[in-house]
Every structure is written in structure tokens, then in C-alpha cells.
């Protein structure tokens, strides 16, 4: 068996634990002092989700994964250039099966040795911090694999997992479920979480598969699960553990953030523990992801009948602190890449994807985008090969990449797009009822009235001229972002530059802009300040 608390293990398929000294001299003091500001609820957070073994590969014939140190400067420079604020790594904790992407963890205290030593991984985080980039680690306390050298049946007894398979075996993933009722198990997992925040200076933890922890009947048929003592389906021991986890990590590291991948309507996931919440800082908005992708995959001619897929989110958008995820889960297992999902010919596919990403950046909530989506991979992500970087030499892909970079810059430089992400007073519909044209318009509201941003989205390939939009500020408005610009691969059909309001009441305002809406495009407009 491997040492469950081991800091370093042999490269799989070998599995022995190695005695290892974790001494490392950090050079990220400036970042650590300012981390609370970078991680604040009212700060911009644009997360680039990365699988370290397949972001890029070496130029050798076999295309081996980059080491941590080879990855460091390439990734830090690229993420900084693209304007993302954080990197989120798929689980780097040691895992025997590479195809699990790290979600079948055996080494809860060890970064995988596939890419180098623990110090090499520290160096990667250190350099990202020196480039002003935060690091979030994916962490899996929900289940673990049944490999013989792992935690399952560790000492000949069910030490870490439940003995009863109705509680201790996960039918979907063929893995073991931690027994959260045992003090020792809770201590083991809590120690692991604090370890990554302490020794590796992680700025946040994304907790995987929270829904599978909360429900005793998760993905189980009738008769294959045991109710709790009150006869319900909730798992009180897991709930207590998650609250204890969030309380402990925020006590020791008040400037880090925790994220819950929670796909159900469980209430108050990102609300304080003392008010009945689970204590996470953010929850992934899986509903937004599902509804939006379902809508975007429709032929635009049918979108007018599904307008509610776009507007429904505002009924719950501020019930939690949300992160909007377009993650790795959406581009695998036959789902197709984001670009491949989009309808129409190639021009329309790129326009639709630029529109989708502009819509994500315009919505309240922090942002997460999986690697490769920023330049439009045609193929699904596959962990055994690098991304198709050669595509960025072609106009459509380069234009999309340029758009994402400019979106990140616009987002970070525009307080209205992030300071009130978690408050209803930061969002105001202008017109959510124009289903016939498949057009949405809304305001993001900043610290002062003049800092508002108008967002207008046209989800059809039909340009719309003389389109009236009511606005709260009279005078000149400037287009500060247009996904249809030629530099992004667009047709330049929409308004550019500045325009003046007319004193015509519309949409509850006393001033109106008359716009030309680009096909399958989004425009961001701000009041001119001088």
C-alpha cells in the first residue's frame, strides 16, 4: 500500500511512496499579501481551467506531456497575455489511471509525479503568482478508486470507506465513498485540504461532486441506498463535514475561496454556516450552463420559441454566489467542443461562440472557461494529446482568441461587470421580452450611475437596424465591445464608435438609443465620461 499521507509517489503504474523533503523557498510574497483583494467577491474573476498533461505537449514525436517546469513559463505568459485572473487545475493529486483526469485520487497529499517533483509543482504555482495569477486546485473528497495500493480496504478492514456498499460504493464511478461519520476520515480529508493551502499556496479549492455527497440516494435505484435516521435522503454526516471543512479553511486562510460543483437545487450552498448554509464561497451554476448550451445549440430560427432558456436564470441568479462554468465536462464524452456544438456554417459557428462567450462575460457571476475553448477547438478534448494550437494561425480561430482576450480586458477594466456579481442591484433588465427577435438587453450597474454598462445581444443571424433600447443616462454612449468586429472575424454590421440618445421614453427610461444590431452578435456600451 502507498502511504495515505505520503508527499510523493513513484510514477504510475508504480505506486510506492517516496520519502521526500518539501523544503522550498517561495518568491510570491507580494501576491500573498494582496491575495485577499484578488479573491474578493467584488473583484473580477476569470478562471482558465487547465489539464496540465494536455494543455500543450512537447515537440517530440510522441508528444509527451510537459513537466511542471516546462509548463510554467508557457502557461504563465499565455494566461497573463489572455487576461485571465486565475488558473484552475484539474486534480493534480496522484492518481493511478491517467484517463480519470485526476478525479480518481490515491495521493491526497502528493502532486502527481508524472510531471515532476513536489518542488516543481510549487515552482509552477510560485511563477503564476509572480505573474499576478491565482491558482485554484480541483479537490475530490467525495470518492476514491478501488486500486489495491490505495485507501480501499486499507488494513484489511473498511478503514476509510463504509462497509455497507449501499453507503460505501459509488455505482457510477465504481469507486469507494468516504465514511464521513468517522473522526479519523474527516481529519484525513481536512488535513489534505489545509495541506494544499499551506504547503502549495493554493488560492482556492474547487470541491468536486458535492451533490453526490449530499444525497444518500445519489444515482441509486430504489432499494440500493439506506435512508438517514430520520428516514430522509440527505447525508447528515457529509453535510456536517462540508460545513466543518469550510469553517476550518476560512479560519486558517480567510483570503482563499472555495467552490462547490453542486448540480441540484440544494439551498444555501454558498451561504454562511451560521445561517444554515454549507459555507462555500461560490457554487457552479450548472443550470445556467445547461440552459444556455441547450439554447445555443438550436438553429436560430427556432430560438424565439425557447427565449425562456435565457431569461429563466434571473429568477435565481442571486440566490447563491455563482460561478458560470463552461468546463471540461461540456467538451468530452461525445458532447463535442463548444465550437462544434454551434449551429450553422463555419462563419455562424464562430459568431455563435463569440456571442456565447460575450453573454457569459456580461452575466452576473464569476467566469470559468476550459482550455482550448478560447480559440475554438474543433475536436473534443482528449487527455492523451495536446490542444490543436496550430488552429490559432487561421483567421476564425485567431479572431475568437482575440475576442476572449479583449473580453477579459474589458471585464477587468469595467467595475460594473464584476463588483455586484452577487447582488441583485447590479443587474437590471432593459428588455427581456423580445422573443420574436431573439434579442436581449440589460444593464450591469456599477458603483456610480455613470459606470453602468448596456449589453445588447442578437441571437439570430439577421442584422437589426433602428432597434430602440431605453437607457438611464442621456447623452453620448460608446461601443466598448462588439463581437462582430472584423478583427474578431465578424462582419462589422453593428454600430461602432459613439452615438447619442434621443428623448424618447422606452423600456422604463426617458432616453433611447437607436442601434444597429450585428448578426449573432453582442455589443457592450457605456456612457461617455467626457
XYZ file of C-alpha atoms in Angstrom:
530
model
C 0.000 0.000 0.000
C 1.033 3.586 -0.554
C 1.307 5.921 2.412
C -2.032 7.817 2.538
C -0.122 10.816 3.917
C 2.822 10.486 1.508
C 4.135 13.663 -0.108
C 5.452 11.992 -3.262
C 4.894 8.668 -5.005
C 6.513 6.760 -7.811
C 5.411 7.487 -11.351
C 2.366 5.321 -12.200
C 1.927 2.459 -12.825
C 4.456 2.100 -9.996
C 2.868 3.005 -6.683
C 5.405 3.062 -3.862
C 5.602 6.109 -1.623
C 8.885 8.023 -1.511
C 10.320 9.804 1.489
C 10.508 13.456 0.453
C 11.518 16.791 1.950
C 9.086 19.578 0.990
C 11.524 22.448 1.607
C 11.041 25.224 -0.960
C 11.866 28.944 -0.977
C 8.841 30.901 -2.164
C 9.082 34.202 -4.032
C 5.390 35.122 -4.164
C 5.253 37.380 -1.123
C 3.699 40.304 -2.998
C 0.889 38.092 -4.304
C 0.194 36.521 -0.921
C -0.038 39.948 0.716
C -2.527 41.144 -1.911
C -4.410 37.859 -2.340
C -7.469 38.932 -0.370
C -8.082 41.726 -2.883
C -7.632 39.427 -5.910
C -10.024 36.861 -4.410
C -12.683 39.280 -3.168
C -16.348 38.828 -4.040
C -16.321 42.241 -5.716
C -13.163 41.534 -7.720
C -13.009 40.268 -11.322
C -12.530 36.516 -11.506
C -11.979 34.940 -14.901
C -10.760 31.364 -14.481
C -8.869 29.369 -17.122
C -9.442 25.650 -16.451
C -6.407 23.536 -17.343
C -5.490 19.856 -17.516
C -1.697 20.080 -17.087
C -0.926 16.951 -19.105
C -2.693 18.025 -22.290
C -2.630 21.826 -22.475
C 0.481 21.633 -24.593
C 2.806 18.725 -25.329
C 6.492 18.531 -26.167
C 7.613 18.852 -29.760
C 8.959 15.293 -29.687
C 7.405 12.697 -31.980
C 5.395 11.067 -29.200
C 4.209 14.416 -27.856
C 4.912 13.722 -24.192
C 3.221 15.878 -21.536
C 5.162 18.918 -20.383
C 6.828 18.776 -16.997
C 5.665 21.222 -14.335
C 8.706 23.387 -15.078
C 8.240 23.260 -18.845
C 4.607 24.199 -18.338
C 5.407 27.082 -16.012
C 6.633 29.866 -18.262
C 4.474 28.892 -21.237
C 1.302 28.825 -19.174
C 2.069 31.884 -17.037
C 2.902 34.030 -20.071
C -0.132 32.816 -22.016
C -2.646 33.272 -19.195
C -1.257 36.715 -18.433
C -1.432 37.676 -22.118
C -5.020 36.415 -22.406
C -6.104 38.389 -19.362
C -7.416 35.572 -17.178
C -7.179 36.237 -13.431
C -6.924 32.634 -12.195
C -5.939 29.166 -13.357
C -7.870 26.160 -12.112
C -6.065 22.837 -12.432
C -7.957 19.606 -12.840
C -6.871 17.424 -9.900
C -3.093 17.197 -9.717
C -3.238 14.869 -6.697
C -1.675 11.499 -7.529
C -3.981 9.165 -9.438
C -3.211 5.719 -10.873
C -5.394 5.977 -14.001
C -4.384 8.883 -16.222
C -7.744 8.733 -18.005
C -9.532 9.701 -14.792
C -8.051 13.233 -15.268
C -7.186 13.140 -11.559
C -10.721 12.568 -10.283
C -9.796 9.080 -9.012
C -7.315 10.203 -6.353
C -4.996 7.959 -4.349
C -2.426 10.505 -3.115
C -4.290 13.148 -1.165
C -1.044 14.854 -0.149
C 1.025 14.311 -3.302
C 1.019 16.095 -6.675
C 1.272 13.549 -9.449
C 4.866 12.585 -10.185
C 4.066 12.288 -13.909
C 5.184 15.881 -14.411
C 7.921 16.233 -11.776
C 8.604 16.655 -8.081
C 6.559 18.467 -5.429
C 9.018 21.365 -5.652
C 8.451 21.541 -9.402
C 4.733 21.970 -8.803
C 5.439 24.598 -6.137
C 7.554 26.429 -8.724
C 4.622 26.396 -11.164
C 2.295 27.994 -8.598
C 5.036 30.399 -7.488
C 5.585 31.691 -11.023
C 1.859 32.019 -11.699
C 1.601 34.123 -8.550
C 4.531 36.260 -9.687
C 2.616 36.858 -12.929
C -0.391 38.039 -10.899
C -2.416 34.867 -11.499
C -4.302 32.984 -8.782
C -4.343 29.177 -8.592
C -7.400 27.075 -7.747
C -6.989 23.339 -7.207
C -9.678 20.783 -8.003
C -10.060 18.548 -4.946
C -12.047 15.314 -4.621
C -13.297 14.403 -1.116
C -16.354 12.584 -2.476
C -14.912 9.211 -3.502
C -11.661 7.325 -4.196
C -10.672 4.443 -6.509
C -10.507 0.802 -5.549
C -6.884 0.204 -6.643
C -5.234 -2.346 -4.397
C -2.449 0.015 -3.308
C -4.936 2.778 -2.399
C -7.228 3.573 0.516
C -9.858 0.896 -0.089
C -9.847 -1.960 2.436
C -6.621 -0.358 3.605
C -5.685 -2.513 6.595
C -7.951 -5.407 5.782
C -10.927 -3.505 7.125
C -13.111 -0.724 5.730
C -10.983 1.972 7.283
C -11.768 4.934 5.032
C -14.989 3.756 3.375
C -18.340 2.447 4.602
C -18.522 -1.335 4.890
C -22.074 -1.452 3.508
C -21.917 -0.961 -0.285
C -25.265 0.875 -0.147
C -23.340 3.634 1.628
C -19.743 2.975 0.636
C -19.694 2.150 -3.056
C -20.408 4.578 -5.886
C -22.289 2.860 -8.726
C -21.419 5.468 -11.397
C -17.701 5.660 -10.839
C -17.130 2.160 -9.385
C -15.311 3.818 -6.509
C -15.478 3.943 -2.714
C -17.268 6.623 -0.700
C -15.623 8.095 2.376
C -17.204 7.362 5.745
C -17.724 10.937 6.948
C -19.029 9.665 10.271
C -15.517 8.682 11.366
C -13.425 11.332 13.085
C -10.280 9.916 11.503
C -11.677 10.162 7.981
C -12.824 13.732 8.488
C -9.413 14.603 9.917
C -7.649 12.987 6.940
C -9.658 14.969 4.391
C -9.478 18.224 6.322
C -5.708 17.809 6.665
C -5.462 17.292 2.911
C -7.393 20.475 2.148
C -5.314 22.572 4.536
C -2.118 20.963 3.241
C -2.618 22.301 -0.304
C -3.427 25.765 1.032
C -0.405 25.711 3.324
C 2.470 23.940 1.545
C 1.402 24.813 -2.010
C -0.024 28.329 -1.502
C -3.239 27.419 -3.338
C -5.674 30.341 -3.571
C -8.811 28.226 -3.659
C -10.281 24.745 -3.726
C -12.961 23.572 -6.127
C -14.751 20.682 -4.407
C -15.842 18.057 -6.909
C -19.153 16.188 -6.975
C -20.722 17.851 -3.920
C -24.187 16.631 -4.952
C -23.031 13.013 -4.656
C -22.019 13.749 -1.061
C -25.237 15.466 -0.024
C -27.701 12.769 -1.129
C -27.695 9.171 0.073
C -29.704 8.104 -2.974
C -27.488 9.919 -5.488
C -27.538 7.902 -8.735
C -29.013 4.885 -6.920
C -32.080 2.826 -7.666
C -34.801 2.135 -5.126
C -33.539 -0.359 -2.548
C -29.866 0.342 -3.298
C -29.483 3.025 -0.644
C -30.098 3.485 3.070
C -32.072 6.454 4.432
C -30.755 8.534 7.318
C -32.054 8.112 10.871
C -34.964 10.439 10.118
C -35.876 8.441 7.013
C -34.655 11.118 4.592
C -32.293 11.051 1.636
C -29.904 13.706 2.937
C -26.489 12.653 4.227
C -26.116 14.470 7.572
C -22.531 13.287 8.114
C -21.394 14.640 4.737
C -23.239 17.904 5.363
C -21.508 18.298 8.729
C -18.145 17.540 7.121
C -18.588 20.154 4.377
C -19.527 22.800 6.927
C -16.558 21.840 9.089
C -14.295 21.965 6.029
C -15.382 25.454 5.024
C -15.222 26.751 8.579
C -11.701 25.406 9.067
C -10.155 26.527 5.780
C -11.643 30.015 6.084
C -10.439 30.278 9.686
C -6.863 29.417 8.754
C -6.866 31.087 5.325
C -9.536 33.818 5.252
C -8.282 35.098 1.892
C -8.904 31.876 -0.087
C -12.118 30.849 -1.823
C -13.969 27.522 -2.006
C -16.132 26.492 -4.951
C -18.805 23.798 -4.936
C -19.608 21.752 -8.006
C -23.194 21.157 -6.933
C -25.754 20.336 -9.626
C -29.031 20.228 -7.683
C -31.291 22.812 -6.054
C -29.808 22.239 -2.590
C -30.369 25.578 -0.831
C -27.719 27.925 0.574
C -24.627 26.147 -0.720
C -22.744 29.463 -0.766
C -24.287 30.962 2.341
C -22.758 31.240 5.830
C -22.836 28.215 8.096
C -24.399 30.152 10.984
C -27.441 30.894 8.808
C -27.867 27.272 7.745
C -25.641 27.305 4.666
C -22.807 24.990 3.686
C -20.248 27.786 3.856
C -18.832 27.681 0.322
C -17.884 30.990 -1.276
C -19.202 30.098 -4.728
C -21.368 27.495 -6.413
C -21.062 26.424 -10.035
C -24.208 27.488 -11.898
C -24.869 24.207 -13.693
C -28.415 25.328 -14.547
C -27.149 28.345 -16.479
C -24.627 26.157 -18.289
C -27.226 23.569 -19.272
C -29.955 26.020 -20.311
C -27.590 28.256 -22.254
C -25.863 25.459 -24.159
C -29.242 23.886 -24.963
C -30.404 27.223 -26.339
C -27.217 27.959 -28.285
C -27.250 24.566 -29.990
C -30.652 25.308 -31.525
C -30.956 26.615 -35.060
C -31.536 30.381 -34.640
C -34.846 30.099 -36.460
C -36.205 28.105 -33.511
C -34.684 30.197 -30.713
C -37.664 32.528 -30.483
C -39.689 29.628 -29.043
C -37.129 28.992 -26.293
C -36.451 32.534 -25.069
C -37.150 31.401 -21.513
C -33.955 29.318 -21.569
C -32.079 32.628 -21.464
C -34.281 34.649 -19.113
C -35.021 31.975 -16.501
C -31.662 32.431 -14.774
C -32.592 35.846 -13.404
C -35.230 34.218 -11.204
C -32.469 32.605 -9.136
C -29.257 34.400 -10.179
C -28.672 35.904 -6.749
C -29.853 33.024 -4.573
C -26.208 31.885 -4.465
C -22.809 33.350 -5.273
C -22.349 31.805 -8.690
C -19.508 30.882 -10.999
C -20.554 30.394 -14.631
C -18.775 27.263 -15.901
C -18.060 26.250 -19.471
C -15.880 23.450 -18.180
C -14.131 20.273 -19.316
C -17.326 18.295 -18.677
C -19.025 20.019 -21.605
C -16.436 19.051 -24.240
C -15.985 15.298 -23.668
C -17.868 12.001 -23.975
C -19.402 12.717 -27.371
C -20.722 16.174 -26.474
C -18.409 17.877 -28.960
C -16.329 21.007 -28.481
C -18.047 24.347 -27.853
C -17.385 25.398 -31.440
C -18.629 22.076 -32.788
C -21.890 22.445 -30.804
C -22.799 25.713 -32.514
C -25.288 25.582 -35.425
C -24.863 26.942 -38.927
C -21.970 27.190 -41.360
C -18.439 27.881 -40.163
C -18.927 31.668 -40.053
C -22.087 31.254 -37.987
C -20.412 28.721 -35.670
C -17.676 31.207 -34.818
C -20.183 34.067 -34.480
C -22.363 31.943 -32.187
C -19.386 31.037 -29.994
C -18.252 34.660 -29.754
C -21.846 35.512 -28.806
C -21.970 32.744 -26.173
C -18.722 33.873 -24.551
C -19.777 37.526 -24.651
C -23.036 36.540 -22.977
C -21.133 34.713 -20.221
C -18.927 37.731 -19.505
C -21.973 40.012 -19.463
C -23.925 37.911 -16.948
C -23.559 38.336 -13.159
C -21.189 35.707 -11.761
C -17.531 34.763 -11.963
C -16.332 33.113 -15.183
C -14.704 29.741 -15.947
C -13.599 28.584 -19.397
C -11.908 25.290 -20.237
C -8.665 25.394 -22.175
C -8.995 25.290 -25.961
C -12.439 26.870 -25.940
C -10.851 30.309 -26.130
C -9.600 29.671 -29.678
C -12.242 27.236 -30.865
C -11.049 23.646 -30.791
C -12.994 21.707 -33.412
C -12.387 18.358 -31.750
C -13.351 17.193 -28.306
C -10.736 17.446 -25.609
C -8.701 14.252 -25.290
C -6.298 13.857 -22.396
C -3.717 11.909 -24.405
C -2.875 14.744 -26.797
C -2.231 18.456 -26.642
C -4.603 21.160 -27.798
C -4.622 21.980 -31.521
C -2.613 25.184 -31.216
C -1.952 25.299 -34.966
C -5.559 26.432 -35.358
C -4.644 29.859 -33.969
C -2.805 30.517 -37.245
C -6.184 30.604 -39.021
C -8.352 33.715 -39.077
C -11.532 32.428 -37.424
C -9.685 30.851 -34.512
C -7.307 33.772 -34.111
C -10.271 36.158 -34.149
C -12.048 34.182 -31.442
C -8.889 34.118 -29.320
C -8.539 37.893 -29.813
C -12.172 38.336 -28.700
C -11.637 36.345 -25.499
C -8.547 38.393 -24.684
C -10.423 41.642 -25.244
C -13.372 40.314 -23.225
C -11.046 39.655 -20.301
C -9.539 43.128 -20.605
C -12.969 44.780 -20.848
C -14.216 42.713 -17.919
C -11.271 43.569 -15.675
C -11.363 47.272 -16.562
C -15.128 47.688 -16.104
C -16.287 47.561 -12.454
C -19.963 47.242 -13.441
C -19.197 43.804 -14.883
C -17.969 42.372 -11.569
C -18.376 44.465 -8.413
C -22.038 43.489 -7.868
C -21.848 39.946 -9.202
C -23.511 38.641 -6.053
C -26.112 41.359 -5.579
C -29.413 41.846 -7.401
C -28.885 45.610 -7.543
C -26.065 45.042 -10.028
C -28.389 43.810 -12.789
C -31.398 45.383 -14.465
C -33.340 44.181 -17.477
C -33.930 46.680 -20.247
C -35.973 44.323 -22.415
C -36.250 40.595 -21.753
C -39.475 40.146 -23.741
C -38.353 40.406 -27.357
C -38.599 36.697 -28.052
C -39.790 37.337 -31.607
C -36.421 38.869 -32.499
C -34.408 36.704 -30.062
C -32.835 39.872 -28.644
C -31.925 40.546 -25.014
C -30.863 43.850 -23.488
C -29.869 44.569 -19.905
C -27.766 46.852 -17.744
C -24.919 45.953 -15.433
C -24.788 48.622 -12.746
C -21.562 49.887 -11.236
C -20.559 51.878 -8.164
C -21.955 55.100 -9.704
C -24.759 55.673 -12.244
C -22.283 56.733 -14.936
C -20.390 53.447 -14.593
C -23.233 51.326 -15.942
C -22.842 49.055 -18.988
C -25.551 48.324 -21.549
C -25.432 44.846 -23.095
C -27.475 44.045 -26.212
C -27.433 40.540 -27.709
C -28.886 39.405 -31.031
C -29.215 35.615 -31.132
C -30.204 35.447 -34.824
C -28.112 35.886 -37.998
C -30.411 38.756 -39.074
C -28.906 42.266 -38.597
C -31.462 44.578 -36.996
C -31.422 48.273 -37.824
C -33.211 51.056 -35.967
C -33.519 48.903 -32.859
C -34.679 51.008 -29.898
C -33.209 50.460 -26.440
C -34.103 52.574 -23.427
C -31.200 53.829 -21.291
C -30.955 55.678 -17.956
C -28.260 58.213 -18.931
C -28.807 60.950 -21.565
C -26.090 61.982 -23.998
C -23.349 60.063 -25.767
C -22.824 56.306 -25.419
C -19.749 54.483 -26.712
C -19.459 50.951 -28.042
C -16.686 49.373 -25.965
C -17.116 45.806 -27.219
C -18.641 44.300 -30.360
C -18.241 40.595 -31.111
C -18.983 41.280 -34.793
C -15.902 43.454 -35.341
C -13.743 42.490 -38.315
C -10.726 41.860 -36.060
C -12.655 39.016 -34.418
C -13.822 37.524 -37.718
C -17.128 39.390 -37.782
C -18.959 41.381 -40.462
C -18.755 44.830 -38.799
C -22.522 45.147 -39.296
C -23.286 46.657 -35.909
C -22.643 50.105 -34.505
C -19.096 51.176 -33.754
C -17.869 54.332 -32.086
C -20.318 56.647 -30.325
C -23.970 57.622 -30.640
C -26.353 59.991 -28.886
C -29.616 59.311 -27.112
C -32.963 60.696 -28.156
C -35.508 61.996 -25.590
C -37.963 59.202 -26.347
C -39.335 57.166 -23.419
C -38.660 53.453 -23.803
C -38.382 50.411 -21.532
C -38.995 52.459 -18.405
C -36.340 55.058 -19.242
C -36.680 58.579 -20.621
C -33.863 58.283 -23.147
C -33.467 55.893 -26.071
C -30.587 54.683 -28.228
C -31.296 53.686 -31.821
C -28.937 50.810 -32.619
C -27.957 48.571 -35.473
C -27.584 45.092 -34.010
C -24.992 42.821 -35.607
C -25.937 39.264 -36.650
C -25.269 36.665 -33.935
C -23.542 39.415 -32.017
C -23.239 41.122 -28.660
C -22.482 44.784 -28.034
C -21.275 46.407 -24.813
C -21.933 50.157 -24.482
C -21.004 52.694 -21.794
C -21.961 56.334 -21.235
C -19.212 58.668 -22.433
C -17.431 60.234 -19.473
C -16.353 63.416 -21.239
